[in-house]
Coordinates of C-alpha atoms and ligand atoms in Angstrom, one line a residue:
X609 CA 0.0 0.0 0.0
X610 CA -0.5 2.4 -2.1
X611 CA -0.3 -0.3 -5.4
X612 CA -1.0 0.4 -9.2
X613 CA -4.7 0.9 -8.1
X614 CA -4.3 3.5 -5.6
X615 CA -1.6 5.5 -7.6
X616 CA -3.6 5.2 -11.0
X617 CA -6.7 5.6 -9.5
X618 CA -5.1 9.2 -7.9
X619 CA -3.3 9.8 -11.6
X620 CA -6.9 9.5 -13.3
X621 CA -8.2 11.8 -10.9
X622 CA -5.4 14.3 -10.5
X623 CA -4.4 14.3 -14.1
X624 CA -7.2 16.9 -15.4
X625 CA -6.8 19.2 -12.9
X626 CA -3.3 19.7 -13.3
X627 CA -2.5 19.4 -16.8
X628 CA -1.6 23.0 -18.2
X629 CA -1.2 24.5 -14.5
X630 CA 2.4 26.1 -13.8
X631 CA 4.3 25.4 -11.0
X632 CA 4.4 28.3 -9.2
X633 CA 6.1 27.1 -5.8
X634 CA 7.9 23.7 -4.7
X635 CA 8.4 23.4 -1.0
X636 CA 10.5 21.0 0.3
X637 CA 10.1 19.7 4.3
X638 CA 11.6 16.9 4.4
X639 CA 15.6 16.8 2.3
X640 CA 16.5 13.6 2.8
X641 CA 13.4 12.4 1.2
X642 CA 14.1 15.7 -1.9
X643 CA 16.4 13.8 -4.8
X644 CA 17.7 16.4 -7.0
X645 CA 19.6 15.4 -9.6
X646 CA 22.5 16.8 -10.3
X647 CA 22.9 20.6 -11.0
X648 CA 19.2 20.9 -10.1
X649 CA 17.3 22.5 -7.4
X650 CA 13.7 23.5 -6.2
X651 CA 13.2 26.6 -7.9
X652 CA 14.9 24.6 -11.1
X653 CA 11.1 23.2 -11.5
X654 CA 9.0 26.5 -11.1
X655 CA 7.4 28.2 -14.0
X656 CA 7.0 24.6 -15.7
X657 CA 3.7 23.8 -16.4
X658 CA 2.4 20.4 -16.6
X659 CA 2.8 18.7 -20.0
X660 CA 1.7 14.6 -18.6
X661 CA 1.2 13.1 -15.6
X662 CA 2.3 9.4 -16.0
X663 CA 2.4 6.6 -14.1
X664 CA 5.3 3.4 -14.2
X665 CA 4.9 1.0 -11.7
X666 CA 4.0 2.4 -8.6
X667 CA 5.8 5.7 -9.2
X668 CA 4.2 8.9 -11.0
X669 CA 5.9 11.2 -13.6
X670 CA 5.1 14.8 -14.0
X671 CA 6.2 16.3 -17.2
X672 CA 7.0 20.0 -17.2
X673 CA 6.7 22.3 -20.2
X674 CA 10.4 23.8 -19.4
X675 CA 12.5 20.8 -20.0
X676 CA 12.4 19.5 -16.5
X677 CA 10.5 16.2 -14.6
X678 CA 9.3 15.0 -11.3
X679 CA 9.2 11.8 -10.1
X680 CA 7.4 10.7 -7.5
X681 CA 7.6 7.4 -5.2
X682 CA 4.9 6.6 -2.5
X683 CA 6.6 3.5 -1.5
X684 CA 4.7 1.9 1.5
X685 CA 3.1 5.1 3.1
X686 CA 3.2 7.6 1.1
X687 CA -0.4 10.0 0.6
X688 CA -1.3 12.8 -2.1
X689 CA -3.8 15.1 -1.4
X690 CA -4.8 17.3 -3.6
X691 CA -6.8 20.7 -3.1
X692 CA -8.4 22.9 -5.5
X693 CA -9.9 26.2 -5.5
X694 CA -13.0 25.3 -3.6
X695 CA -11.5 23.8 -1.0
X696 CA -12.5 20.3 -2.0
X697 CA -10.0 17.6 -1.3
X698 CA -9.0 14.7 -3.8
X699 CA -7.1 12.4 -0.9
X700 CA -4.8 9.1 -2.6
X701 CA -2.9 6.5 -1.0
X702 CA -2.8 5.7 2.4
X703 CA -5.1 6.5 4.6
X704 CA -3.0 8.8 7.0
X705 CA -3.1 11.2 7.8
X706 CA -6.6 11.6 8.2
X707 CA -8.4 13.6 5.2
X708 CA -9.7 16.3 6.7
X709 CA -6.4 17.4 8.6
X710 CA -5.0 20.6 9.0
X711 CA -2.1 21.1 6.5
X712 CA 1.4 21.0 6.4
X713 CA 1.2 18.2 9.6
X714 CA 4.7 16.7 10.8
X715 CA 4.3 13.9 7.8
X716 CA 4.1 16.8 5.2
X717 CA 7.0 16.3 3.0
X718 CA 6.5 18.3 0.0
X719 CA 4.2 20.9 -1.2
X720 CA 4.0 21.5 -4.7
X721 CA 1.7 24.4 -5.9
X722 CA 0.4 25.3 -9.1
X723 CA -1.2 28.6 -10.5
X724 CA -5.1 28.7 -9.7
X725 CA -4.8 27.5 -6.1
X726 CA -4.0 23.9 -6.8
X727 CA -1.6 22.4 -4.1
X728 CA -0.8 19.0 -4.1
X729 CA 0.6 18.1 -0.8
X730 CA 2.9 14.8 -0.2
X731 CA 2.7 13.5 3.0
X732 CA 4.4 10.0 4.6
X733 CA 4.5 8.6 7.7
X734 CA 6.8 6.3 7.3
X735 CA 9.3 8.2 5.3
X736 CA 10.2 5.7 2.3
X737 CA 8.7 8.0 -0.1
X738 CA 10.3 10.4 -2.5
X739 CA 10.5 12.9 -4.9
X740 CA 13.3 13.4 -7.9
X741 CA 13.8 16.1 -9.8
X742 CA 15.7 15.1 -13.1
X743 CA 16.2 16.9 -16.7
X744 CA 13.1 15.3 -19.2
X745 CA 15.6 13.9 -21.4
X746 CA 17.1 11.5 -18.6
X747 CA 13.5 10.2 -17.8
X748 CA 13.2 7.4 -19.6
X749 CA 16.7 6.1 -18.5
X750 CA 15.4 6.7 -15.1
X751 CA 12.6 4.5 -15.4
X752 CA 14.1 1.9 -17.2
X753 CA 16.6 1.6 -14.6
X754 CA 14.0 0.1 -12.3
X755 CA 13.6 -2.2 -14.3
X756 CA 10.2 -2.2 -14.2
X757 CA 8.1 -5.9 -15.7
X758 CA 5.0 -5.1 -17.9
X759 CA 2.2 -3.3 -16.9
X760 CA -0.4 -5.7 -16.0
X761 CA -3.5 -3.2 -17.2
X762 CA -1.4 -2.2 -20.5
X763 CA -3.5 -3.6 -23.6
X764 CA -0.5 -5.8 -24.5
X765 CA -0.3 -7.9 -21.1
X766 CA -1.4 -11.0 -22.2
X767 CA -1.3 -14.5 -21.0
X768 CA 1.7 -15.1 -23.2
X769 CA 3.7 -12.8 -21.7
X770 CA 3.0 -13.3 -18.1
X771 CA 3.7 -16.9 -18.5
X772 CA 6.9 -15.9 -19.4
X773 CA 7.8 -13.3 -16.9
X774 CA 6.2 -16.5 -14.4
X775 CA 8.5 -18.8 -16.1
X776 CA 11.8 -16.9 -15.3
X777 CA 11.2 -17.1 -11.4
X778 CA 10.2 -21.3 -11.5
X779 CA 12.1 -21.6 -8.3
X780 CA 10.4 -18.8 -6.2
X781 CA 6.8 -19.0 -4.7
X782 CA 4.2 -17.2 -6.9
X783 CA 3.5 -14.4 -4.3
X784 CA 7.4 -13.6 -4.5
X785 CA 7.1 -13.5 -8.3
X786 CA 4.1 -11.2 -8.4
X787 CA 5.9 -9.1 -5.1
X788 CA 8.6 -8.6 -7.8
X789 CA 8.5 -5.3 -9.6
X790 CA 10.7 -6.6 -12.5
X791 CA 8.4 -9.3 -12.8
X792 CA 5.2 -7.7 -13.2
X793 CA 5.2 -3.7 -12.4
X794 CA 2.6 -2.1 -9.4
X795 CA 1.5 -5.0 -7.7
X796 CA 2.0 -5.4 -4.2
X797 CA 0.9 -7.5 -0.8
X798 CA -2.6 -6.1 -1.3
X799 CA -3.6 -7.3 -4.6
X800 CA -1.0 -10.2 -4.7
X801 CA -3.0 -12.0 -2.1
X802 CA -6.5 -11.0 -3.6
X803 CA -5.5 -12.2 -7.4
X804 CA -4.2 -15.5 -5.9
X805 CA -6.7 -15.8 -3.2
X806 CA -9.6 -15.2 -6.8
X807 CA -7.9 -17.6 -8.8
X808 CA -7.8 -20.3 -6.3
X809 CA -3.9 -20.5 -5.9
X810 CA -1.5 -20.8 -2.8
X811 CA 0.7 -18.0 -2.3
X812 CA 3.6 -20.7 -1.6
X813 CA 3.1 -22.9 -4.4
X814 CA 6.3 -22.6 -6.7
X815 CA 5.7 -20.5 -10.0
X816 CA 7.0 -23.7 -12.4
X817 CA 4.2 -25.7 -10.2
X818 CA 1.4 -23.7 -11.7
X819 CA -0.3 -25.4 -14.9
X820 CA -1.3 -23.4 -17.9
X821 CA -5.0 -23.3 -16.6
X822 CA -4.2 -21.6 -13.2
X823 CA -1.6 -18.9 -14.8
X824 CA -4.5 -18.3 -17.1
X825 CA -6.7 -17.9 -14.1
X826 CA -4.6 -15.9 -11.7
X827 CA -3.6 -13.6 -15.3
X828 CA -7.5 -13.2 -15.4
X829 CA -8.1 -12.3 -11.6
X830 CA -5.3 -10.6 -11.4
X831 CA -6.1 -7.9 -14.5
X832 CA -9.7 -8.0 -12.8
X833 CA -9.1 -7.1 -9.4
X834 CA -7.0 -4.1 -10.2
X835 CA -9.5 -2.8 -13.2
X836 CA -12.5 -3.1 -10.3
X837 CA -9.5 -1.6 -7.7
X838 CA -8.6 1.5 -10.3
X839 CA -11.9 3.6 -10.6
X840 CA -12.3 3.7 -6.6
X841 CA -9.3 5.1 -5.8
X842 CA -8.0 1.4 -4.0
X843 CA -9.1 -0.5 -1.1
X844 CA -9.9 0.9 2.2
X845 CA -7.3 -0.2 4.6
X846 CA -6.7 0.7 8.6
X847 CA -3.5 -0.8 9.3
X848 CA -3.7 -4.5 7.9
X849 CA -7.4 -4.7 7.8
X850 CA -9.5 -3.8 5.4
X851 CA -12.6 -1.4 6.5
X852 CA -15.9 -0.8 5.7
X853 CA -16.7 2.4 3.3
X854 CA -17.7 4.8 5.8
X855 CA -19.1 7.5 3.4
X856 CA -20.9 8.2 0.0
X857 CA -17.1 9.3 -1.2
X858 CA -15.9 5.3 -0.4
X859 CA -18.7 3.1 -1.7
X860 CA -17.4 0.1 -3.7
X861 CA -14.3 0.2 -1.9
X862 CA -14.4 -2.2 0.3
X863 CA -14.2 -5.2 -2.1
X864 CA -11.4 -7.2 -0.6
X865 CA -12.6 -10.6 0.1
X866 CA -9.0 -12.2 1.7
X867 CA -6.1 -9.8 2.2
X868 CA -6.7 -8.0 5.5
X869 CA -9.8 -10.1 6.2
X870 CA -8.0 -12.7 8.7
X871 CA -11.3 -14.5 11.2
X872 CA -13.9 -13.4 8.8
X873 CA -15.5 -16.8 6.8
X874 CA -14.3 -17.3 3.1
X875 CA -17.2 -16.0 1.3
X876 CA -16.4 -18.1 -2.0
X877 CA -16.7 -21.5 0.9
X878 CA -19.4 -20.0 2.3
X879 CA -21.5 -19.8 -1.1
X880 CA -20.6 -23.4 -1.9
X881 CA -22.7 -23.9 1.1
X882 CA -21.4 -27.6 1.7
X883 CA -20.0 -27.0 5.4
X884 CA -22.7 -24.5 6.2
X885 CA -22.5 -20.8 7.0
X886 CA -21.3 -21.2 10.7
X887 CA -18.8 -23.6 10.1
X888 CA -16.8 -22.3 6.0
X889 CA -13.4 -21.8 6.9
X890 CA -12.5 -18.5 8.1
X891 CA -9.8 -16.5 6.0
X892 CA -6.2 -16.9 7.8
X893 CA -3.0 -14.4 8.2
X894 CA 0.1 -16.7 7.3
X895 CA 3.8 -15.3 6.3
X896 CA 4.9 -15.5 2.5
X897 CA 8.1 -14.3 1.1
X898 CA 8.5 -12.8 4.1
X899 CA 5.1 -10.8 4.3
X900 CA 1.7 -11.0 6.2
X901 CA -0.6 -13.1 3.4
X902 CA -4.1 -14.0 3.5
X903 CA -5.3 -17.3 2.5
X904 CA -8.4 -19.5 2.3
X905 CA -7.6 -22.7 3.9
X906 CA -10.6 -24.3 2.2
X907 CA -9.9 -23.2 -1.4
X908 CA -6.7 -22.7 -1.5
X909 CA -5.2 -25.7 -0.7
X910 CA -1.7 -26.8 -1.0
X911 CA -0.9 -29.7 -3.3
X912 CA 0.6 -32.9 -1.7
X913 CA 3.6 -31.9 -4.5
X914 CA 4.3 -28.8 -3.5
X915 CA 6.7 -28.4 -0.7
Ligands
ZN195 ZN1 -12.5 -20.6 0.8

């Protein structure tokens, strides 16, 4: 958290309200998280207005019309909140701080503002997140450097190639594959466990254990959860556990039927209605390539083969 959904679903959002804006100031509150690249500074930025906003992966590209980029990483905390004229507040990522907070609060990071009384604030609690500053021509080498794997809502992400990015990590369990960023690009714990959890598949099975049949499945889920994920802006997580949508603003956000749902009964069990409601097995919080996952002991199961 924040994943491709959360940070597309903000760069959808975000994207017509800034495009065309100048940047008129860039504050900077936290410098060890500020990475200017050489022989740039803040005020190197201003007086660009914004050409794209892009995403790659999990990070988000601003082009500016006066030669000059921003990059921007949320890593595992990070939150965008964005505030126009009327005071109205566009809020992305993770859920703290709480949206209607006075800001800058001491997780304010950056505050970028454009002409028109747009701000977008950058806030992280956690302070993993970052921001670059780099010369347009060097952002594609910056990207590519990350070595990011496909795009798994890009047109072009087909089965094909997913078996094959699947394929080159045999030896690793499949939740450590789709963990990988130079596997597939965006996903993380969130909608690892959900696309696996959907397509029926343990999150320690080995990838070269998986049959054509279940890559196609967990390809399927996997394009699915995220395209359901995108328009809402992402789950609604406290912590580890997924919340109800308290508000009008958070309907259809609380569609997470494993990850952060540990004691509640496996709803896919519970419809096969062959143990009965009371006694379905209950979702369960184990460890997978070394993070919290959430599995259905019932439908999940773990093939006698599989270590
Ligand atoms: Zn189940």
């Amino acid at each position: 958290m924040p994943e491709l959904p959360e940070v597309e679903g903000f760069r959808r959002r975000m994207a017509p309200v800034v495009l065309g804006r100048r940047l008129t100031s860039l504050a900077v509150f936290d410098q060890k998280r500020w990475h200017p690249a050489e022989g740039t500074r803040a005020d190197t930025a201003i007086s660009g207005a914004v050409d794209s906003v892009d995403r790659a992966g999990k990070m988000l590209l601003f082009r500016l019309s006066n030669g000059f980029a921003l990059a921007m990483h949320l890593k595992i905390a990070g939150q965008l909140v964005l505030e126009v004229p009327d005071q109205t507040r566009l809020v992305g990522g993770h859920p703290y701080p709480r949206p209607g907070i006075e800001l800058p609060d001491p997780s304010t990071r950056f505050l970028l503002e454009f002409d028109g009384d747009v701000r977008l604030w950058f806030n992280d609690q956690r302070r993993f997140g970052w921001l670059r500053l780099l010369p347009s021509p060097e952002v594609d080498a910056f990207v590519a450097g990350h070595k990011y794997g496909p795009d798994p809502i890009a047109p072009g992400f087909s089965v094909e190639i997913f078996r094959d990015r699947l394929a080159a990590r045999s030896g690793r369990t499949v939740k450590a594959a789709l963990l990988d960023q130079t596997c597939v690009a965006g996903v993380g714990n969130i909608y690892a466990d959900e696309s696996l959890y959907r397509a029926r598949i343990h999150p320690s099975r080995l990838t070269g254990s998986l049959d054509r049949s279940e890559i196609t499945a967990l390809h399927r889920e996997l394009v699915h959860i995220l395209e359901v994920a995108i328009p809402v802006g992402g789950a609604l997580m406290r912590g580890n556990r997924k919340v109800p949508a308290e508000d009008e603003a958070d309907a259809g956000r609380d569609f997470l039927e494993a990850h952060g749902c540990a004691g509640e009964r496996c709803p896919r069990c519970v419809a096969r209605g062959d143990a009965g409601q009371d006694n379905a097995p209950q979702i369960i919080r184990i460890v997978v390539a070394g993070r919290g996952t959430y599995v259905c002991p019932g439908c999940q199961a773990i093939p006698s083969s599989s270590p």
